[in-house]
Structure formats: C-alpha cells, structure tokens
PDB file of C-alpha atoms in Angstrom:
ATOM      1  CA  MET A   1      22.888  71.889 128.725  1.00 48.00           C
ATOM      2  CA  ASN A   2      20.739  72.271 131.847  1.00 49.00           C
ATOM      3  CA  GLU A   3      18.857  75.098 130.153  1.00 50.00           C
ATOM      4  CA  LEU A   4      18.188  72.814 127.182  1.00 45.00           C
ATOM      5  CA  ARG A   5      16.870  70.081 129.465  1.00 52.00           C
ATOM      6  CA  ASP A   6      14.629  72.607 131.195  1.00 51.00           C
ATOM      7  CA  LEU A   7      13.305  73.763 127.820  1.00 48.00           C
ATOM      8  CA  LEU A   8      12.496  70.208 126.721  1.00 56.00           C
ATOM      9  CA  ALA A   9      10.906  69.506 130.091  1.00 61.00           C
ATOM     10  CA  ASP A  10       8.623  72.506 129.561  1.00 61.00           C
ATOM     11  CA  VAL A  11       7.608  71.154 126.134  1.00 63.00           C
ATOM     12  CA  VAL A  12       6.443  67.797 127.496  1.00 66.00           C
ATOM     13  CA  ALA A  13       5.152  68.949 130.909  1.00 72.00           C
ATOM     14  CA  ASP A  14       1.480  68.126 131.536  1.00 79.00           C
ATOM     15  CA  ALA A  15       0.958  66.881 127.976  1.00 86.00           C
ATOM     16  CA  ASP A  16      -2.086  64.697 127.294  1.00 89.00           C
ATOM     17  CA  ALA A  17      -0.564  62.399 124.639  1.00 91.00           C
ATOM     18  CA  VAL A  18       2.454  61.681 122.440  1.00 90.00           C
ATOM     19  CA  SER A  19       2.427  61.262 118.658  1.00 92.00           C
ATOM     20  CA  LEU A  20       5.442  59.473 117.158  1.00 91.00           C
ATOM     21  CA  PHE A  21       5.983  59.674 113.415  1.00 91.00           C
ATOM     22  CA  SER A  22       7.594  56.553 111.884  1.00 88.00           C
ATOM     23  CA  PRO A  23       9.579  55.700 115.036  1.00 87.00           C
ATOM     24  CA  ASN A  24      12.107  52.905 115.195  1.00 85.00           C
ATOM     25  CA  ALA A  25      11.693  50.202 117.831  1.00 88.00           C
ATOM     26  CA  ALA A  26      14.068  51.862 120.307  1.00 84.00           C
ATOM     27  CA  ALA A  27      12.291  55.219 120.118  1.00 81.00           C
ATOM     28  CA  PHE A  28       8.896  53.582 120.508  1.00 87.00           C
ATOM     29  CA  GLU A  29      10.008  51.605 123.564  1.00 86.00           C
ATOM     30  CA  GLN A  30      11.242  54.785 125.242  1.00 81.00           C
ATOM     31  CA  PHE A  31       7.773  56.311 125.037  1.00 80.00           C
ATOM     32  CA  GLU A  32       5.740  53.123 125.435  1.00 75.00           C
ATOM     33  CA  ASP A  33       6.364  53.069 129.174  1.00 71.00           C
ATOM     34  CA  ALA A  34       5.406  56.717 129.587  1.00 72.00           C
ATOM     35  CA  ASP A  35       2.245  57.440 131.518  1.00 78.00           C
ATOM     36  CA  LEU A  36       0.668  58.964 128.410  1.00 83.00           C
ATOM     37  CA  PRO A  37      -1.295  57.627 125.414  1.00 88.00           C
ATOM     38  CA  VAL A  38       1.100  57.046 122.493  1.00 92.00           C
ATOM     39  CA  VAL A  39      -0.068  57.235 118.874  1.00 94.00           C
ATOM     40  CA  VAL A  40       2.194  56.073 116.050  1.00 94.00           C
ATOM     41  CA  VAL A  41       1.811  57.665 112.601  1.00 94.00           C
ATOM     42  CA  GLY A  42       3.561  56.119 109.616  1.00 91.00           C
ATOM     43  CA  PRO A  43       3.210  54.163 106.374  1.00 90.00           C
ATOM     44  CA  GLU A  44       3.368  50.884 108.331  1.00 91.00           C
ATOM     45  CA  ASN A  45       2.898  49.849 111.936  1.00 93.00           C
ATOM     46  CA  THR A  46       6.351  48.298 112.216  1.00 92.00           C
ATOM     47  CA  VAL A  47       6.441  48.642 116.013  1.00 92.00           C
ATOM     48  CA  GLY A  48       3.081  46.997 116.688  1.00 93.00           C
ATOM     49  CA  ALA A  49       1.517  50.054 118.321  1.00 93.00           C
ATOM     50  CA  ASP A  50      -2.040  49.699 119.625  1.00 93.00           C
ATOM     51  CA  ASN A  51      -2.880  53.210 118.445  1.00 95.00           C
ATOM     52  CA  PHE A  52      -1.859  53.638 114.802  1.00 96.00           C
ATOM     53  CA  VAL A  53      -2.664  56.126 112.016  1.00 95.00           C
ATOM     54  CA  GLU A  54      -1.556  55.025 108.540  1.00 91.00           C
ATOM     55  CA  LEU A  55       0.328  57.683 106.579  1.00 88.00           C
ATOM     56  CA  PRO A  56      -0.687  57.182 102.913  1.00 85.00           C
ATOM     57  CA  ILE A  57       2.056  59.287 101.322  1.00 81.00           C
ATOM     58  CA  ASP A  58       5.350  60.687 102.546  1.00 76.00           C
ATOM     59  CA  PHE A  59       4.399  64.231 103.542  1.00 80.00           C
ATOM     60  CA  THR A  60       7.728  66.026 103.395  1.00 76.00           C
ATOM     61  CA  ASP A  61       6.165  69.216 104.727  1.00 79.00           C
ATOM     62  CA  LEU A  62       6.220  68.952 108.529  1.00 83.00           C
ATOM     63  CA  GLU A  63       2.966  70.835 109.021  1.00 83.00           C
ATOM     64  CA  ASP A  64       1.116  68.592 106.538  1.00 83.00           C
ATOM     65  CA  ARG A  65       2.530  65.487 108.206  1.00 87.00           C
ATOM     66  CA  ILE A  66       1.582  66.597 111.720  1.00 89.00           C
ATOM     67  CA  ARG A  67      -1.817  67.813 110.558  1.00 88.00           C
ATOM     68  CA  PHE A  68      -2.601  64.437 108.967  1.00 90.00           C
ATOM     69  CA  GLY A  69      -1.530  62.575 112.099  1.00 92.00           C
ATOM     70  CA  ILE A  70      -3.621  64.771 114.394  1.00 92.00           C
ATOM     71  CA  GLU A  71      -6.704  64.679 112.163  1.00 91.00           C
ATOM     72  CA  GLY A  72      -6.373  60.898 111.898  1.00 93.00           C
ATOM     73  CA  ALA A  73      -5.965  60.440 115.639  1.00 94.00           C
ATOM     74  CA  LEU A  74      -9.007  62.649 116.297  1.00 92.00           C
ATOM     75  CA  GLU A  75     -11.046  60.680 113.766  1.00 90.00           C
ATOM     76  CA  LYS A  76     -10.062  57.423 115.458  1.00 93.00           C
ATOM     77  CA  GLU A  77     -10.717  59.011 118.877  1.00 94.00           C
ATOM     78  CA  PHE A  78      -7.147  58.467 120.070  1.00 95.00           C
ATOM     79  CA  PHE A  79      -7.086  62.197 120.882  1.00 92.00           C
ATOM     80  CA  GLU A  80      -9.796  64.556 122.068  1.00 90.00           C
ATOM     81  CA  GLU A  81     -10.447  68.148 121.070  1.00 90.00           C
ATOM     82  CA  GLY A  82      -8.209  70.412 123.128  1.00 91.00           C
ATOM     83  CA  ASP A  83      -5.603  67.752 123.972  1.00 92.00           C
ATOM     84  CA  GLU A  84      -2.004  68.943 124.284  1.00 92.00           C
ATOM     85  CA  VAL A  85       0.042  66.560 122.126  1.00 92.00           C
ATOM     86  CA  VAL A  86       3.829  66.219 121.933  1.00 89.00           C
ATOM     87  CA  CYS A  87       4.735  65.365 118.329  1.00 89.00           C
ATOM     88  CA  VAL A  88       8.115  63.770 117.562  1.00 87.00           C
ATOM     89  CA  THR A  89       9.034  63.507 113.884  1.00 86.00           C
ATOM     90  CA  ASP A  90      12.155  63.461 111.742  1.00 76.00           C
ATOM     91  CA  PHE A  91      13.228  66.126 109.271  1.00 63.00           C
ATOM     92  CA  LEU A  92      16.114  66.829 106.873  1.00 53.00           C
ATOM     93  CA  GLY A  93      15.796  63.358 105.402  1.00 56.00           C
ATOM     94  CA  GLY A  94      15.790  61.629 108.758  1.00 54.00           C
ATOM     95  CA  VAL A  95      19.095  63.017 110.011  1.00 46.00           C
ATOM     96  CA  GLY A  96      17.452  64.933 112.838  1.00 55.00           C
ATOM     97  CA  ASN A  97      14.331  65.065 114.952  1.00 75.00           C
ATOM     98  CA  THR A  98      11.962  67.845 115.815  1.00 83.00           C
ATOM     99  CA  VAL A  99       9.741  67.980 118.876  1.00 85.00           C
ATOM    100  CA  ALA A 100       6.641  70.163 118.845  1.00 85.00           C
ATOM    101  CA  ARG A 101       3.794  70.645 121.277  1.00 87.00           C
ATOM    102  CA  ILE A 102       0.453  71.041 119.542  1.00 87.00           C
ATOM    103  CA  GLU A 103      -3.000  71.697 120.896  1.00 91.00           C
ATOM    104  CA  THR A 104      -5.372  69.672 118.730  1.00 90.00           C
ATOM    105  CA  ASN A 105      -7.887  72.450 118.303  1.00 85.00           C
ATOM    106  CA  GLU A 106      -5.168  74.788 116.975  1.00 80.00           C
ATOM    107  CA  PHE A 107      -5.598  72.994 113.648  1.00 73.00           C
ATOM    108  CA  SER A 108      -8.855  73.832 111.913  1.00 72.00           C
ATOM    109  CA  PRO A 109      -9.954  70.675 110.071  1.00 71.00           C
ATOM    110  CA  SER A 110      -8.380  70.678 106.601  1.00 74.00           C
ATOM    111  CA  GLY A 111      -9.935  67.474 105.261  1.00 78.00           C
ATOM    112  CA  VAL A 112      -6.540  65.949 104.455  1.00 82.00           C
ATOM    113  CA  TYR A 113      -7.204  62.790 106.492  1.00 86.00           C
ATOM    114  CA  ASP A 114     -10.741  62.575 105.157  1.00 85.00           C
ATOM    115  CA  LEU A 115      -9.342  62.890 101.614  1.00 85.00           C
ATOM    116  CA  PHE A 116      -7.614  59.530 101.820  1.00 86.00           C
ATOM    117  CA  VAL A 117      -9.639  57.577 104.348  1.00 85.00           C
ATOM    118  CA  ASN A 118     -13.231  58.639 103.718  1.00 83.00           C
ATOM    119  CA  SER A 119     -13.161  59.272  99.969  1.00 87.00           C
ATOM    120  CA  ARG A 120     -15.509  57.365  97.686  1.00 89.00           C
ATOM    121  CA  ALA A 121     -12.414  55.819  96.065  1.00 91.00           C
ATOM    122  CA  GLU A 122     -10.226  53.348  97.922  1.00 89.00           C
ATOM    123  CA  PRO A 123      -7.356  55.052  99.852  1.00 87.00           C
ATOM    124  CA  GLY A 124      -4.726  53.138  97.877  1.00 88.00           C
ATOM    125  CA  VAL A 125      -6.220  54.368  94.612  1.00 92.00           C
ATOM    126  CA  VAL A 126      -6.082  58.004  95.744  1.00 92.00           C
ATOM    127  CA  ARG A 127      -2.464  57.455  96.801  1.00 89.00           C
ATOM    128  CA  ASP A 128      -1.556  55.850  93.453  1.00 90.00           C
ATOM    129  CA  VAL A 129      -3.025  58.760  91.501  1.00 92.00           C
ATOM    130  CA  PHE A 130      -1.113  61.225  93.675  1.00 91.00           C
ATOM    131  CA  GLU A 131       2.095  59.343  92.902  1.00 88.00           C
ATOM    132  CA  VAL A 132       1.430  59.560  89.157  1.00 89.00           C
ATOM    133  CA  ALA A 133       0.723  63.299  89.399  1.00 91.00           C
ATOM    134  CA  ILE A 134       3.805  63.912  91.551  1.00 90.00           C
ATOM    135  CA  GLU A 135       6.069  61.966  89.191  1.00 88.00           C
ATOM    136  CA  LEU A 136       4.625  63.827  86.203  1.00 88.00           C
ATOM    137  CA  GLY A 137       5.174  67.116  88.021  1.00 88.00           C
ATOM    138  CA  LYS A 138       8.832  66.238  88.564  1.00 86.00           C
ATOM    139  CA  LYS A 139       9.648  65.185  85.016  1.00 76.00           C
ATOM    140  CA  GLY A 140       6.994  66.786  82.818  1.00 69.00           C
ATOM    141  CA  GLN A 141       6.776  65.745  79.187  1.00 63.00           C
ATOM    142  CA  LYS A 142      10.153  65.711  77.463  1.00 63.00           C
ATOM    143  CA  GLY A 143      11.493  68.128  80.038  1.00 68.00           C
ATOM    144  CA  LYS A 144       8.629  70.612  79.681  1.00 78.00           C
ATOM    145  CA  PRO A 145       6.007  71.384  82.351  1.00 80.00           C
ATOM    146  CA  VAL A 146       2.645  69.732  81.805  1.00 83.00           C
ATOM    147  CA  GLY A 147      -0.761  70.005  83.429  1.00 89.00           C
ATOM    148  CA  ALA A 148      -3.131  67.141  84.159  1.00 93.00           C
ATOM    149  CA  LEU A 149      -6.496  66.475  85.799  1.00 95.00           C
ATOM    150  CA  PHE A 150      -7.452  63.163  87.407  1.00 96.00           C
ATOM    151  CA  VAL A 151     -11.007  62.608  88.710  1.00 97.00           C
ATOM    152  CA  VAL A 152     -11.051  59.700  91.136  1.00 97.00           C
ATOM    153  CA  GLY A 153     -14.200  57.879  92.283  1.00 96.00           C
ATOM    154  CA  ASP A 154     -17.935  58.111  91.500  1.00 96.00           C
ATOM    155  CA  ALA A 155     -17.033  57.468  87.867  1.00 96.00           C
ATOM    156  CA  GLY A 156     -20.617  56.905  86.647  1.00 96.00           C
ATOM    157  CA  LYS A 157     -21.765  60.331  87.777  1.00 96.00           C
ATOM    158  CA  VAL A 158     -18.571  61.961  86.515  1.00 97.00           C
ATOM    159  CA  MET A 159     -19.094  60.431  83.078  1.00 96.00           C
ATOM    160  CA  ASN A 160     -22.664  61.762  83.059  1.00 96.00           C
ATOM    161  CA  LYS A 161     -21.343  65.249  83.809  1.00 96.00           C
ATOM    162  CA  SER A 162     -18.719  65.210  81.054  1.00 96.00           C
ATOM    163  CA  ARG A 163     -18.337  64.523  77.349  1.00 95.00           C
ATOM    164  CA  PRO A 164     -15.580  63.009  75.218  1.00 94.00           C
ATOM    165  CA  LEU A 165     -13.056  65.215  73.471  1.00 92.00           C
ATOM    166  CA  SER A 166     -11.583  62.359  71.465  1.00 89.00           C
ATOM    167  CA  TYR A 167     -11.475  58.575  71.203  1.00 88.00           C
ATOM    168  CA  ASN A 168     -11.192  56.938  74.606  1.00 90.00           C
ATOM    169  CA  PRO A 169      -8.052  54.743  74.590  1.00 88.00           C
ATOM    170  CA  PHE A 170      -9.277  52.966  77.749  1.00 89.00           C
ATOM    171  CA  GLU A 171     -12.694  51.981  76.415  1.00 88.00           C
ATOM    172  CA  LYS A 172     -13.435  48.276  77.105  1.00 85.00           C
ATOM    173  CA  SER A 173     -10.066  47.918  78.796  1.00 86.00           C
ATOM    174  CA  HIS A 174      -9.553  46.658  82.332  1.00 88.00           C
ATOM    175  CA  VAL A 175      -6.356  48.426  83.348  1.00 90.00           C
ATOM    176  CA  HIS A 176      -5.837  49.981  86.757  1.00 92.00           C
ATOM    177  CA  VAL A 177      -3.820  52.882  88.099  1.00 91.00           C
ATOM    178  CA  GLY A 178      -0.824  51.708  90.092  1.00 86.00           C
ATOM    179  CA  ASP A 179       0.352  49.264  87.449  1.00 88.00           C
ATOM    180  CA  PRO A 180       3.743  50.604  86.257  1.00 86.00           C
ATOM    181  CA  ILE A 181       2.853  50.111  82.577  1.00 85.00           C
ATOM    182  CA  VAL A 182      -0.489  51.866  83.038  1.00 83.00           C
ATOM    183  CA  ASN A 183       1.194  54.764  84.849  1.00 80.00           C
ATOM    184  CA  VAL A 184       3.476  55.248  81.841  1.00 82.00           C
ATOM    185  CA  MET A 185       0.372  55.371  79.621  1.00 84.00           C
ATOM    186  CA  LEU A 186      -1.245  57.968  81.876  1.00 82.00           C
ATOM    187  CA  LYS A 187       1.831  60.155  81.708  1.00 79.00           C
ATOM    188  CA  GLU A 188       1.919  59.872  77.911  1.00 80.00           C
ATOM    189  CA  PHE A 189      -1.777  60.698  77.438  1.00 83.00           C
ATOM    190  CA  SER A 190      -1.569  63.608  79.891  1.00 79.00           C
ATOM    191  CA  ARG A 191      -0.106  65.834  77.195  1.00 73.00           C
ATOM    192  CA  LEU A 192      -3.525  65.926  75.500  1.00 77.00           C
ATOM    193  CA  ASP A 193      -6.566  67.888  76.671  1.00 84.00           C
ATOM    194  CA  GLY A 194      -9.224  66.569  78.993  1.00 91.00           C
ATOM    195  CA  ALA A 195      -9.517  64.747  82.301  1.00 95.00           C
ATOM    196  CA  PHE A 196      -8.822  61.165  83.282  1.00 95.00           C
ATOM    197  CA  VAL A 197     -11.741  59.426  84.986  1.00 97.00           C
ATOM    198  CA  ILE A 198     -10.830  56.670  87.453  1.00 96.00           C
ATOM    199  CA  SER A 199     -13.233  54.352  89.270  1.00 96.00           C
ATOM    200  CA  ASP A 200     -13.473  53.753  93.028  1.00 95.00           C
ATOM    201  CA  ALA A 201     -11.371  50.609  92.619  1.00 95.00           C
ATOM    202  CA  GLY A 202      -8.747  52.246  90.396  1.00 94.00           C
ATOM    203  CA  LYS A 203      -9.913  51.182  86.928  1.00 95.00           C
ATOM    204  CA  ILE A 204      -9.099  53.736  84.222  1.00 94.00           C
ATOM    205  CA  VAL A 205     -12.547  54.490  82.837  1.00 95.00           C
ATOM    206  CA  SER A 206     -11.667  57.195  80.357  1.00 94.00           C
ATOM    207  CA  ALA A 207      -9.231  59.834  79.160  1.00 92.00           C
ATOM    208  CA  TYR A 208      -9.939  63.033  77.222  1.00 93.00           C
ATOM    209  CA  ARG A 209     -13.122  63.958  79.124  1.00 95.00           C
ATOM    210  CA  TYR A 210     -14.406  67.524  79.075  1.00 95.00           C
ATOM    211  CA  LEU A 211     -16.004  68.196  82.450  1.00 95.00           C
ATOM    212  CA  GLU A 212     -19.283  70.113  82.287  1.00 91.00           C
ATOM    213  CA  PRO A 213     -20.413  70.928  85.846  1.00 89.00           C
ATOM    214  CA  SER A 214     -21.268  74.550  86.534  1.00 86.00           C
ATOM    215  CA  ALA A 215     -18.358  76.511  87.970  1.00 80.00           C
ATOM    216  CA  GLU A 216     -20.718  78.918  89.729  1.00 80.00           C
ATOM    217  CA  GLY A 217     -19.855  79.168  93.405  1.00 78.00           C
ATOM    218  CA  VAL A 218     -16.459  77.472  93.094  1.00 84.00           C
ATOM    219  CA  ASP A 219     -13.773  79.647  94.683  1.00 84.00           C
ATOM    220  CA  ILE A 220     -10.170  78.967  93.667  1.00 86.00           C
ATOM    221  CA  PRO A 221      -7.049  81.069  94.340  1.00 86.00           C
ATOM    222  CA  LYS A 222      -6.149  83.726  91.833  1.00 85.00           C
ATOM    223  CA  GLY A 223      -3.791  82.541  89.125  1.00 82.00           C
ATOM    224  CA  LEU A 224      -5.325  79.082  88.823  1.00 86.00           C
ATOM    225  CA  GLY A 225      -7.205  78.410  85.610  1.00 88.00           C
ATOM    226  CA  ALA A 226      -9.874  76.301  83.942  1.00 89.00           C
ATOM    227  CA  ARG A 227      -8.360  72.949  84.915  1.00 92.00           C
ATOM    228  CA  HIS A 228      -8.574  73.788  88.616  1.00 94.00           C
ATOM    229  CA  MET A 229     -12.035  75.306  88.233  1.00 94.00           C
ATOM    230  CA  ALA A 230     -13.265  72.125  86.548  1.00 95.00           C
ATOM    231  CA  GLY A 231     -11.667  69.960  89.232  1.00 95.00           C
ATOM    232  CA  GLY A 232     -13.259  71.993  92.000  1.00 95.00           C
ATOM    233  CA  ALA A 233     -16.685  71.945  90.342  1.00 95.00           C
ATOM    234  CA  ILE A 234     -16.750  68.192  89.632  1.00 96.00           C
ATOM    235  CA  SER A 235     -15.672  67.419  93.205  1.00 95.00           C
ATOM    236  CA  ARG A 236     -18.512  69.617  94.467  1.00 94.00           C
ATOM    237  CA  ASP A 237     -21.208  68.059  92.241  1.00 95.00           C
ATOM    238  CA  THR A 238     -20.148  64.419  92.704  1.00 95.00           C
ATOM    239  CA  ASN A 239     -18.491  62.262  95.359  1.00 94.00           C
ATOM    240  CA  ALA A 240     -15.266  62.249  93.372  1.00 96.00           C
ATOM    241  CA  THR A 241     -11.866  63.596  94.365  1.00 96.00           C
ATOM    242  CA  ALA A 242     -10.100  65.757  91.777  1.00 96.00           C
ATOM    243  CA  ILE A 243      -6.295  65.771  91.670  1.00 96.00           C
ATOM    244  CA  VAL A 244      -4.824  68.540  89.537  1.00 96.00           C
ATOM    245  CA  LEU A 245      -1.257  69.082  88.371  1.00 94.00           C
ATOM    246  CA  SER A 246      -0.751  72.737  87.509  1.00 92.00           C
ATOM    247  CA  GLU A 247       1.220  73.492  84.364  1.00 88.00           C
ATOM    248  CA  SER A 248       1.930  77.040  85.530  1.00 87.00           C
ATOM    249  CA  ASP A 249       3.322  76.540  89.040  1.00 89.00           C
ATOM    250  CA  GLY A 250       3.964  72.783  89.010  1.00 89.00           C
ATOM    251  CA  LEU A 251       2.008  72.081  92.206  1.00 92.00           C
ATOM    252  CA  VAL A 252      -0.349  69.154  92.754  1.00 93.00           C
ATOM    253  CA  ARG A 253      -3.660  70.049  94.390  1.00 94.00           C
ATOM    254  CA  ALA A 254      -6.537  67.898  95.573  1.00 94.00           C
ATOM    255  CA  PHE A 255     -10.168  69.031  95.600  1.00 94.00           C
ATOM    256  CA  LYS A 256     -12.948  67.478  97.623  1.00 93.00           C
ATOM    257  CA  GLY A 257     -16.420  68.934  98.067  1.00 91.00           C
ATOM    258  CA  GLY A 258     -15.381  71.863  95.880  1.00 92.00           C
ATOM    259  CA  GLU A 259     -12.512  72.879  98.181  1.00 90.00           C
ATOM    260  CA  ILE A 260      -8.727  72.533  97.970  1.00 91.00           C
ATOM    261  CA  VAL A 261      -7.777  70.151 100.790  1.00 88.00           C
ATOM    262  CA  LEU A 262      -4.147  69.383  99.944  1.00 88.00           C
ATOM    263  CA  GLU A 263      -1.312  71.081  98.047  1.00 88.00           C
ATOM    264  CA  ILE A 264       1.987  69.360  97.288  1.00 87.00           C
ATOM    265  CA  ASP A 265       5.201  70.488  95.595  1.00 87.00           C
ATOM    266  CA  PRO A 266       6.491  67.510  93.549  1.00 86.00           C
ATOM    267  CA  GLU A 267      10.046  68.814  93.768  1.00 83.00           C
ATOM    268  CA  GLU A 268      10.036  68.076  97.510  1.00 75.00           C
ATOM    269  CA  TYR A 269       9.380  64.371  96.942  1.00 67.00           C
TER     270      TYR A 269
END
C-alpha cells in the first residue's frame, strides 16, 4: 500500500493544474482546497466551478475526452502550453477512476474542441446531428448498415456548391434537427442518396443534395469512399462541418477545413 501511495504521489508531484471530469460535489471539494488551479470538464457545471469546459457529447474514449478537456482549457486560457496537468476521470461506466498526468503540449491540436465551439453552426446543433448519426449507426435501417452525410452550417454556400438529386421533402418547411419527430424523418430519408444540408441554427434546409466541390487535394484514409471525399471537400470549400456515417465500417467521422477532426464508434455509446 505504501508503494501505491508513493506512486500516486509521484503522479501529482509538482503538477501545474488539475482537470476533473464530471466530478461529484465531494470529489470537487477535495481538490478545491488544493494549491493548484482546478478545471472541471463535463456536460454541466453541477459543482459551480469557476473554471469550466462544457463537454458537448459523452466521449466514451478516454483519450478523446481528455483531449477535448485540455484543448478547451487551453482555448479558455485555464492552462498554458507545457503545463503538467493531473486528469481525473471515470471509466468502465463510472465504476472506477483513472488518474493520468498529461503535459499539454503532448497533444497536437486535433480541432475537436474547435469543432463544437468555434464552428459556423451553433454547438448544440452540431451535437444534435452527431446524436442522429450515432443512433443511426447503432440501429441502421431495418437492421442493415446504412451510410449518411450531414453538412452543418453555411447552408447558402453549400446549396450553391450542390444540386438536387430528387424532390426536397424539407422545402418551405421550418423543422429543426433535435426535434424527436424530425430525427425520425432524418433516419428514414437517410436510406436514399445525397447529403442533408442543415443551417447554422439547425433548420433542415434540404435532403438529397449531390455535393459538387472539387475533391482535388482532399486526403482521406484508404478504404473510405465518395461520401467521405465529398464531406471533406465541402468542409474545405465552405465554413460547414461535415458529419459522415460510414456504411462500410459503421464509424461516424467529422470533417472541418477538409480534415477529419473526430472519429466515433456508435457501438460505444
């Protein structure tokens, strides 16, 4: 036991800050009196922390969760480049905790925080589209895998760089992503070709759009096809975020500025 205490002491020794992920009140109070800056990362600031980074979705992957918290804290200037940060977060569904010491500059910027917070679209809209894609990735269409492409934000420019493949069921409508009934409609229409176009505020502008930006210069991993290429290209040529559900491997990927900035396995949610 003494060896374990010594090991934990080494982890926290001379650290510059502490990052707590979704702590309860008791855990927060334990660290609040420490002589270190404390940053709370979570979906809500339930403990009233002065330094708080909102977690937009439940990153089940520990590295993604810690990366988002660190990038957010750097953006808000809670941390500085090169800080040694002790990160405390739960795992295994909250039945245990993990403690990790991270140097902030060990993470090259991935853009995951920027994806939600500094996108043209509102953060809640990006989150709602992710939730639709993740749910569709879990269930598919009638038990079969399905692919889908959602282009979020900068809808006017996206429409100018695309053409209709069929009648637009959302023309002249005023429905928004996030509404449970609308989400059911999105899942149903996803079985047909083309992209969904969604405005900054979450309005469904169109379905069945064929995206026409040039794919020249867009670099995507081998094995990913036209849907990902189109998503990467439209995110490069506009201020939109593209969220792609892959029919082949079932993963959800987000593109911004022509690059993949986030990859999620729906089966882990």
